[in-house]
């Protein structure tokens, strides 16, 4: 029962949203993801999808994209990305999710000895463009949501914690944030994130720091192939 991760699928089965305007590597990206996913993932595996799943604006518009995701191999656990405008209340989202797809918000998902926690995250203080008036409130709210998710996992006595977060949990040219402090406080083993598509990802830290291993899994940064986190 391996665990994989991938983010930023940017599906648009019900919309005319060509992704190759963002670069030639995005041409036919949906087919690339499906082919690679079906090749490496088994039905008994888990895939963590770290946000920006669908370009849909409303939940009903995302239905075809979510069915497409459900039809792929394995169990999927998803967190919200900043472009997932279709993601309304968590109760409504969960009611409409097809089989094999589970959504995280303020809670966790148990997979064997692992508990997957997560939240959307937000731009961190110290990141270029951070606005203390506009962004601070959302940043603090997302920090609290991550704490709630981690607390729920701790209460379940799961032995190993994995965190899925859409935004990088630290500034691209920095390190510490309220997110990283929580990861270290709760003894999280691994944190996986996406969101970054430009040259800024060259500055994103990947590897182990203070006991937490960080993985970058935006689809175009991992050749549109789910990244294995756990054998």
Backbone as numpy.savetxt, mean C-alpha at the origin, in Angstrom:
# Nx Ny Nz CAx CAy CAz Cx Cy Cz
3.07 -20.29 2.08 2.23 -19.09 2.08 3.11 -17.84 2.08
3.67 -17.53 0.93 4.53 -16.36 0.79 3.71 -15.07 0.88
4.40 -13.98 1.20 3.78 -12.66 1.23 4.48 -11.77 0.22
3.70 -11.16 -0.66 4.21 -10.24 -1.68 3.61 -8.86 -1.45
4.16 -7.88 -2.16 3.60 -6.52 -2.11 3.76 -5.84 -3.46
2.80 -4.99 -3.78 2.86 -4.15 -4.97 1.91 -2.98 -4.74
2.22 -1.85 -5.28 1.35 -0.69 -5.14 1.19 0.06 -6.43
0.31 1.04 -6.41 0.15 1.95 -7.55 -0.22 1.20 -8.83
-1.26 0.38 -8.72 -1.75 -0.34 -9.90 -2.39 0.61 -10.90
-3.01 1.67 -10.41 -3.62 2.69 -11.26 -4.48 2.05 -12.36
-5.42 1.23 -11.94 -6.31 0.54 -12.88 -7.38 1.49 -13.39
-7.83 1.23 -14.60 -8.86 2.11 -15.19 -9.71 1.35 -16.20
-10.20 0.17 -15.79 -11.00 -0.63 -16.71 -12.29 0.07 -17.12
-12.84 0.89 -16.25 -14.09 1.57 -16.58 -13.90 3.00 -17.02
-12.64 3.42 -17.19 -12.35 4.81 -17.53 -11.32 4.88 -18.65
-11.32 5.98 -19.35 -10.31 6.21 -20.38 -9.16 6.99 -19.75
-8.21 6.26 -19.18 -7.11 6.88 -18.45 -5.80 6.20 -18.85
-5.28 6.50 -20.04 -4.02 5.87 -20.46 -2.86 6.30 -19.56
-2.09 5.33 -19.11 -1.00 5.62 -18.19 0.32 5.91 -18.90
0.40 5.61 -20.20 1.68 5.82 -20.87 2.03 7.30 -21.03
1.09 8.19 -20.69 1.43 9.62 -20.69 2.43 9.92 -19.58
2.58 8.99 -18.63 3.53 9.17 -17.54 4.88 8.52 -17.84
5.01 7.96 -19.04 6.27 7.34 -19.43 6.04 6.06 -20.20
6.94 5.71 -21.11 6.74 4.53 -21.96 6.66 3.23 -21.17
7.26 3.20 -19.99 7.21 1.97 -19.19 5.80 1.61 -18.76
4.89 2.61 -18.79 3.51 2.38 -18.38 2.63 1.83 -19.51
3.14 1.74 -20.70 2.35 1.21 -21.82 1.96 -0.24 -21.52
0.66 -0.52 -21.59 0.18 -1.87 -21.32 0.46 -2.36 -19.91
0.47 -1.43 -18.95 0.90 -1.82 -17.60 -0.05 -2.81 -16.94
-1.35 -2.72 -17.25 -2.30 -3.65 -16.63 -2.00 -5.08 -17.04
-1.70 -5.27 -18.31 -1.38 -6.61 -18.81 -0.05 -7.10 -18.21
0.90 -6.19 -18.06 2.19 -6.57 -17.46 1.98 -7.05 -16.02
1.20 -6.29 -15.26 0.95 -6.66 -13.87 0.28 -8.03 -13.80
-0.74 -8.23 -14.62 -1.46 -9.51 -14.58 -0.55 -10.67 -14.93
0.21 -10.53 -15.99 1.09 -11.61 -16.43 2.13 -11.95 -15.36
2.75 -10.93 -14.80 3.79 -11.17 -13.79 3.19 -11.71 -12.49
2.05 -11.15 -12.11 1.36 -11.60 -10.89 1.03 -13.09 -10.99
0.41 -13.47 -12.09 -0.02 -14.87 -12.25 1.17 -15.81 -12.35
2.31 -15.28 -12.76 3.51 -16.10 -12.88 4.18 -16.36 -11.53
4.21 -15.36 -10.65 4.98 -15.52 -9.41 4.14 -15.84 -8.18
2.88 -15.43 -8.18 2.02 -15.61 -7.00 1.24 -16.92 -7.12
1.11 -17.62 -5.99 0.30 -18.83 -5.94 -1.01 -18.54 -5.22
-1.97 -19.42 -5.39 -3.27 -19.21 -4.76 -3.16 -19.14 -3.23
-2.19 -19.82 -2.67 -2.05 -19.86 -1.21 -1.27 -18.68 -0.65
-0.85 -17.73 -1.51 -0.04 -16.60 -1.08 -0.89 -15.37 -0.76
-0.27 -14.41 -0.08 -0.90 -13.13 0.23 -0.18 -12.03 -0.53
-0.96 -11.10 -1.10 -0.38 -9.93 -1.76 -0.92 -8.67 -1.09
-0.02 -7.84 -0.60 -0.37 -6.56 0.01 -0.33 -5.50 -1.08
-1.44 -4.79 -1.26 -1.53 -3.76 -2.30 -1.52 -2.40 -1.60
-0.45 -1.63 -1.81 -0.23 -0.43 -1.01 -0.78 0.85 -1.67
-2.04 0.78 -2.09 -2.74 1.99 -2.49 -2.63 2.38 -3.95
-3.41 3.41 -4.29 -3.57 3.87 -5.68 -3.94 2.70 -6.58
-5.07 2.11 -6.23 -5.54 0.90 -6.90 -6.30 1.23 -8.17
-7.20 2.20 -8.09 -8.09 2.51 -9.21 -8.23 4.02 -9.38
-8.36 4.44 -10.65 -8.60 5.85 -10.97 -10.06 6.25 -10.77
-10.92 5.29 -10.44 -12.35 5.59 -10.30 -12.58 6.70 -9.27
-13.62 7.48 -9.50 -13.98 8.55 -8.57 -15.02 8.09 -7.56
-15.80 7.07 -7.92 -16.87 6.57 -7.06 -16.74 5.06 -6.91
-17.27 4.53 -5.81 -17.13 3.12 -5.51 -17.70 2.24 -6.62
-18.85 2.61 -7.15 -19.45 1.78 -8.20 -18.59 1.77 -9.46
-17.84 2.85 -9.69 -16.96 2.91 -10.86 -15.72 2.03 -10.68
-15.39 1.75 -9.43 -14.20 0.92 -9.15 -14.51 -0.57 -9.20
-15.77 -0.93 -9.37 -16.17 -2.34 -9.27 -15.41 -3.23 -10.25
-15.26 -2.78 -11.49 -14.58 -3.61 -12.49 -13.11 -3.80 -12.15
-12.47 -2.74 -11.66 -11.07 -2.85 -11.25 -10.91 -3.79 -10.07
-11.82 -3.72 -9.11 -11.74 -4.59 -7.94 -12.01 -6.05 -8.31
-12.91 -6.28 -9.27 -13.14 -7.66 -9.75 -11.88 -8.19 -10.43
-11.24 -7.33 -11.22 -9.99 -7.72 -11.89 -8.95 -8.14 -10.86
-8.84 -7.35 -9.80 -7.90 -7.66 -8.73 -8.26 -8.97 -8.04
-9.53 -9.16 -7.78 -10.00 -10.36 -7.10 -9.70 -11.62 -7.91
-9.76 -11.51 -9.23 -9.55 -12.67 -10.09 -8.09 -13.12 -10.15
-7.17 -12.29 -9.71 -5.77 -12.68 -9.70 -5.52 -13.69 -8.58
-4.42 -14.41 -8.69 -4.10 -15.43 -7.69 -3.86 -14.83 -6.31
-4.17 -15.60 -5.30 -3.85 -15.23 -3.94 -4.91 -14.42 -3.23
-4.67 -14.20 -1.95 -5.49 -13.32 -1.13 -4.87 -11.93 -1.18
-5.71 -10.89 -1.25 -5.20 -9.53 -1.33 -5.68 -8.71 -0.16
-4.78 -7.94 0.43 -5.15 -6.99 1.47 -4.71 -5.62 0.98
-5.63 -4.64 1.05 -5.39 -3.35 0.42 -5.45 -2.21 1.44
-4.67 -1.17 1.16 -4.79 0.09 1.88 -5.07 1.19 0.86
-5.59 2.28 1.35 -5.98 3.39 0.48 -4.77 4.20 0.04
-4.80 4.68 -1.21 -3.80 5.61 -1.70 -4.41 6.99 -1.88
-3.59 7.97 -2.16 -4.12 9.34 -2.29 -4.99 9.52 -3.52
-4.86 8.63 -4.52 -5.71 8.72 -5.71 -6.93 7.80 -5.66
-7.11 7.09 -4.57 -8.27 6.20 -4.44 -9.49 6.98 -3.96
-9.97 7.87 -4.81 -11.12 8.72 -4.46 -12.39 7.91 -4.29
-12.46 6.74 -4.89 -13.63 5.86 -4.79 -13.78 5.28 -3.38
-12.70 5.30 -2.60 -12.70 4.71 -1.26 -13.43 5.66 -0.33
-14.69 5.36 -0.04 -15.51 6.21 0.83 -15.36 5.71 2.26
-16.43 5.43 2.94 -16.31 4.88 4.30 -15.85 3.43 4.21
-15.12 3.00 5.23 -14.59 1.64 5.21 -15.71 0.61 5.21
-16.82 0.90 5.86 -17.93 -0.06 5.88 -18.51 -0.24 4.48
-18.65 0.86 3.74 -19.17 0.76 2.37 -18.19 0.03 1.46
-16.92 0.32 1.62 -15.91 -0.36 0.80 -15.93 -1.86 1.06
-15.93 -2.24 2.32 -15.92 -3.67 2.64 -17.17 -4.39 2.16
-18.27 -3.70 2.17 -19.52 -4.31 1.70 -19.46 -4.65 0.22
-18.72 -3.85 -0.55 -18.68 -4.03 -2.00 -17.47 -4.81 -2.49
-16.54 -5.13 -1.61 -15.34 -5.83 -2.06 -15.67 -7.24 -2.53
-15.09 -7.66 -3.63 -15.30 -9.03 -4.12 -14.49 -10.02 -3.29
-14.72 -11.32 -3.50 -13.98 -12.34 -2.75 -12.48 -12.20 -2.93
-11.76 -12.53 -1.92 -10.29 -12.56 -1.86 -9.65 -11.20 -1.68
-10.44 -10.13 -1.54 -9.89 -8.78 -1.33 -10.38 -8.25 0.02
-9.45 -7.80 0.85 -9.77 -7.30 2.19 -9.13 -5.93 2.39
-9.87 -5.01 2.99 -9.41 -3.63 3.17 -9.02 -3.37 4.62
-7.93 -2.62 4.79 -7.45 -2.24 6.12 -7.80 -0.80 6.44
-8.25 -0.56 7.65 -8.39 0.79 8.19 -8.60 0.69 9.69
-7.66 1.15 10.45 -7.71 1.15 11.91 -7.68 -0.26 12.51
-7.37 -1.26 11.70 -7.35 -2.64 12.20 -6.21 -3.39 11.52
-6.28 -4.71 11.51 -5.19 -5.50 10.94 -5.75 -6.75 10.28
-4.89 -7.44 9.54 -5.27 -8.66 8.85 -4.28 -9.74 9.25
-4.78 -10.85 9.76 -3.92 -11.94 10.23 -3.64 -12.91 9.09
-2.37 -13.25 8.94 -1.95 -14.21 7.93 -0.89 -15.12 8.57
-1.33 -16.27 9.03 -0.42 -17.15 9.74 0.12 -16.48 10.99
1.44 -16.42 11.09 2.07 -15.78 12.24 2.23 -14.28 12.05
1.75 -13.75 10.95 1.92 -12.33 10.63 0.62 -11.56 10.80
0.76 -10.30 11.18 -0.37 -9.38 11.17 0.01 -8.21 10.27
-0.83 -7.95 9.28 -0.60 -6.82 8.38 -1.41 -5.63 8.89
-0.73 -4.55 9.20 -1.36 -3.31 9.63 -1.18 -2.29 8.53
-1.91 -1.17 8.62 -1.67 -0.17 7.59 -2.59 1.01 7.60
-2.21 1.99 6.81 -2.99 3.20 6.61 -2.49 3.88 5.34
-3.16 4.93 4.93 -2.74 5.65 3.72 -1.42 6.37 3.93
-1.24 6.97 5.13 -0.08 7.81 5.35 -0.28 9.18 4.72
0.77 9.98 4.77 0.69 11.33 4.17 2.10 11.88 4.02
2.22 12.97 3.29 3.49 13.65 3.15 4.01 14.04 4.54
5.30 13.82 4.78 5.88 14.03 6.11 6.52 15.41 6.23
6.55 15.96 7.44 7.31 17.18 7.67 8.76 17.00 7.21
9.29 18.01 6.55 10.63 17.90 6.01 10.64 17.54 4.54
9.50 17.03 4.04 9.37 16.73 2.61 9.11 18.02 1.86
9.70 18.14 0.68 9.45 19.31 -0.15 7.96 19.45 -0.43
7.42 20.63 -0.22 6.00 20.87 -0.46 5.12 20.70 0.75
5.68 20.24 1.87 4.87 20.08 3.08 4.39 21.44 3.56
3.08 21.56 3.76 2.46 22.81 4.21 1.92 22.57 5.62
2.45 23.30 6.59 2.06 23.06 7.98 0.58 23.31 8.22
-0.01 24.22 7.47 -1.44 24.49 7.65 -2.30 23.43 6.97
-1.90 23.03 5.77 -2.72 22.10 4.99 -2.45 20.64 5.35
-1.19 20.28 5.53 -0.81 18.88 5.64 -0.69 18.35 7.06
-0.42 19.21 8.02 -0.16 18.75 9.38 -1.34 17.98 9.97
-2.54 18.48 9.76 -3.73 17.84 10.32 -3.90 16.43 9.76
-3.74 16.28 8.46 -3.89 14.96 7.84 -2.78 14.03 8.30
-1.58 14.55 8.36 -0.42 13.77 8.83 -0.65 13.21 10.23
-1.15 14.04 11.13 -1.41 13.59 12.50 -2.55 12.58 12.55
-3.57 12.78 11.72 -4.69 11.83 11.67 -4.22 10.46 11.18
-3.38 10.46 10.14 -2.89 9.20 9.62 -1.95 8.51 10.61
-1.22 9.30 11.36 -0.38 8.72 12.41 -1.24 8.00 13.44
-2.34 8.62 13.82 -3.24 8.00 14.79 -3.88 6.74 14.23
-4.22 6.76 12.95 -4.80 5.56 12.34 -3.80 4.41 12.33
-2.55 4.73 12.10 -1.54 3.67 12.14 -1.41 3.12 13.56
-1.44 3.99 14.55 -1.36 3.52 15.94 -2.54 2.60 16.27
-3.74 2.97 15.84 -4.91 2.13 16.09 -4.75 0.77 15.43
-4.22 0.76 14.22 -4.00 -0.49 13.51 -2.99 -1.36 14.25
-1.90 -0.77 14.68 -0.88 -1.52 15.40 -1.40 -2.02 16.75
-2.16 -1.19 17.44 -2.72 -1.60 18.72 -3.64 -2.81 18.56
-4.42 -2.81 17.49 -5.33 -3.93 17.27 -4.55 -5.22 17.05
-3.41 -5.12 16.36 -2.59 -6.31 16.12 -1.93 -6.79 17.40
-1.46 -5.87 18.21 -0.83 -6.24 19.48 -1.82 -6.99 20.36
-3.06 -6.53 20.36 -4.08 -7.20 21.18 -4.38 -8.61 20.69
-4.11 -8.86 19.41 -4.37 -10.19 18.86 -3.22 -11.15 19.11
-2.12 -10.63 19.66 -0.94 -11.44 19.98 -0.27 -12.03 18.75
-0.40 -11.36 17.61 0.31 -11.80 16.41 1.81 -11.59 16.63
2.61 -12.54 16.17 4.03 -12.52 16.52 4.86 -11.56 15.67
4.51 -11.37 14.41 5.32 -10.54 13.51 4.43 -9.52 12.82
4.83 -8.25 12.87 4.03 -7.17 12.30 4.63 -6.67 11.00
3.77 -6.50 10.00 4.12 -5.87 8.73 3.20 -4.67 8.55
3.76 -3.54 8.16 2.96 -2.34 7.93 2.94 -2.01 6.44
1.73 -1.76 5.93 1.53 -1.29 4.57 1.07 0.16 4.63
1.76 1.03 3.92 1.44 2.45 3.92 1.69 2.99 2.52
0.77 3.79 2.01 0.93 4.24 0.63 2.10 5.21 0.49
2.09 6.27 1.27 3.17 7.26 1.22 4.43 6.71 1.89
5.60 7.11 1.45 6.80 6.77 2.21 6.65 7.25 3.65
7.08 6.47 4.62 6.88 6.86 6.03 7.92 7.85 6.53
8.69 8.42 5.62 9.72 9.40 5.98 9.94 10.33 4.79
10.53 11.50 5.02 10.84 12.39 3.89 11.87 11.73 2.98
11.82 12.05 1.69 12.75 11.43 0.75 14.21 11.72 1.09
14.48 12.90 1.59 15.86 13.26 1.92 16.07 13.32 3.44
15.19 12.68 4.17 15.30 12.68 5.61 15.13 11.28 6.16
14.80 11.22 7.45 14.63 9.89 8.01 13.48 9.81 9.00
13.58 10.46 10.14 12.61 10.27 11.20 11.27 10.96 10.90
10.21 10.34 11.38 8.86 10.91 11.31 8.04 10.26 12.41
6.83 10.74 12.60 5.95 10.09 13.57 5.63 8.66 13.15
5.64 8.40 11.83 5.39 7.04 11.34 6.54 6.11 11.73
7.76 6.53 11.46 8.90 5.66 11.79 9.01 5.44 13.29
8.67 6.46 14.07 8.70 6.30 15.53 7.71 5.22 15.98
6.53 5.19 15.35 5.55 4.16 15.68 6.05 2.77 15.26
6.63 2.68 14.08 7.14 1.39 13.61 8.17 0.83 14.59
9.04 1.69 15.07 10.06 1.25 16.01 9.47 0.95 17.39
8.53 1.78 17.81 7.89 1.58 19.12 7.20 0.23 19.21
6.54 -0.18 18.12 5.77 -1.42 18.14 6.56 -2.63 17.62
7.83 -2.43 17.34 8.66 -3.55 16.91 8.26 -4.14 15.58
7.84 -3.28 14.65 7.42 -3.75 13.32 8.62 -4.35 12.58
8.40 -5.49 11.95 9.48 -6.18 11.24 9.72 -5.59 9.87
8.65 -5.22 9.17 8.79 -4.73 7.80 7.73 -3.68 7.50
8.10 -2.71 6.68 7.18 -1.67 6.22 7.31 -1.56 4.71
6.18 -1.62 4.01 6.19 -1.54 2.56 5.36 -0.35 2.12
5.84 0.38 1.10 5.19 1.61 0.66 5.39 1.81 -0.84
4.67 2.79 -1.40 4.79 3.09 -2.82 4.77 4.59 -3.05
3.87 5.03 -3.94 3.55 6.44 -4.17 4.52 7.19 -5.08
5.81 6.97 -4.94 6.80 7.77 -5.66 7.04 7.20 -7.05
6.94 8.07 -8.06 7.15 7.63 -9.44 8.24 8.41 -10.16
8.63 9.55 -9.63 9.61 10.38 -10.34 11.02 10.02 -9.89
11.99 10.84 -10.30 13.38 10.56 -9.97 13.64 10.63 -8.47
12.69 11.18 -7.72 12.84 11.25 -6.27 12.97 9.89 -5.62
12.51 8.84 -6.31 12.61 7.51 -5.70 14.06 7.06 -5.59
14.97 7.73 -6.33 16.39 7.40 -6.21 16.91 7.72 -4.81
16.20 8.59 -4.10 16.63 9.00 -2.76 15.89 8.25 -1.65
14.95 7.40 -2.05 14.16 6.68 -1.05 14.99 5.59 -0.39
14.98 5.58 0.91 15.72 4.54 1.64 15.02 3.20 1.52
15.81 2.17 1.27 15.34 0.80 1.32 16.37 -0.02 2.08
15.89 -0.89 2.92 16.79 -1.69 3.73 16.37 -1.65 5.19
17.27 -2.07 6.06 16.95 -2.15 7.49 17.50 -0.95 8.25
16.67 -0.41 9.12 17.10 0.68 9.98 16.34 0.60 11.30
17.08 0.61 12.38 16.50 0.56 13.74 15.52 -0.60 13.90
15.87 -1.72 13.30 15.08 -2.93 13.46 13.94 -3.11 12.49
13.68 -2.12 11.65 12.58 -2.19 10.67 13.17 -2.29 9.27
12.67 -3.23 8.48 13.12 -3.34 7.09 12.10 -2.66 6.19
12.59 -1.77 5.33 11.73 -0.95 4.48 11.81 -1.43 3.03
10.63 -1.55 2.40 10.53 -2.00 1.02 9.74 -0.98 0.20
10.25 -0.63 -0.96 9.55 0.25 -1.90 8.91 -0.63 -2.96
7.59 -0.48 -3.17 6.87 -1.43 -4.03 5.92 -0.77 -5.02
6.15 0.50 -5.39 5.35 1.08 -6.46 5.57 0.25 -7.72
4.50 -0.05 -8.45 4.56 -1.02 -9.55 5.66 -0.73 -10.55
5.78 0.54 -10.97 6.78 0.87 -11.99 8.20 0.82 -11.44
8.35 0.79 -10.13 9.67 0.68 -9.52 10.12 -0.74 -9.30
9.22 -1.71 -9.51 9.55 -3.13 -9.33 9.18 -3.93 -10.58
9.27 -3.26 -11.73 9.03 -3.91 -13.03 7.65 -4.54 -13.11
6.67 -3.92 -12.44 5.28 -4.36 -12.48 5.12 -5.82 -12.04
5.98 -6.23 -11.12 5.99 -7.60 -10.61 5.90 -7.59 -9.10
4.94 -8.29 -8.49 4.86 -8.31 -7.02 6.19 -8.66 -6.38
6.52 -7.90 -5.35 7.80 -8.05 -4.64 7.62 -8.99 -3.46
8.46 -10.01 -3.38 8.34 -10.98 -2.29 8.94 -10.42 -1.01
8.13 -10.40 0.06 8.57 -9.95 1.38 8.91 -11.12 2.29
8.12 -12.18 2.19 8.27 -13.35 3.07 8.17 -14.61 2.23
9.10 -15.52 2.42 9.08 -16.79 1.68 7.87 -17.64 2.08
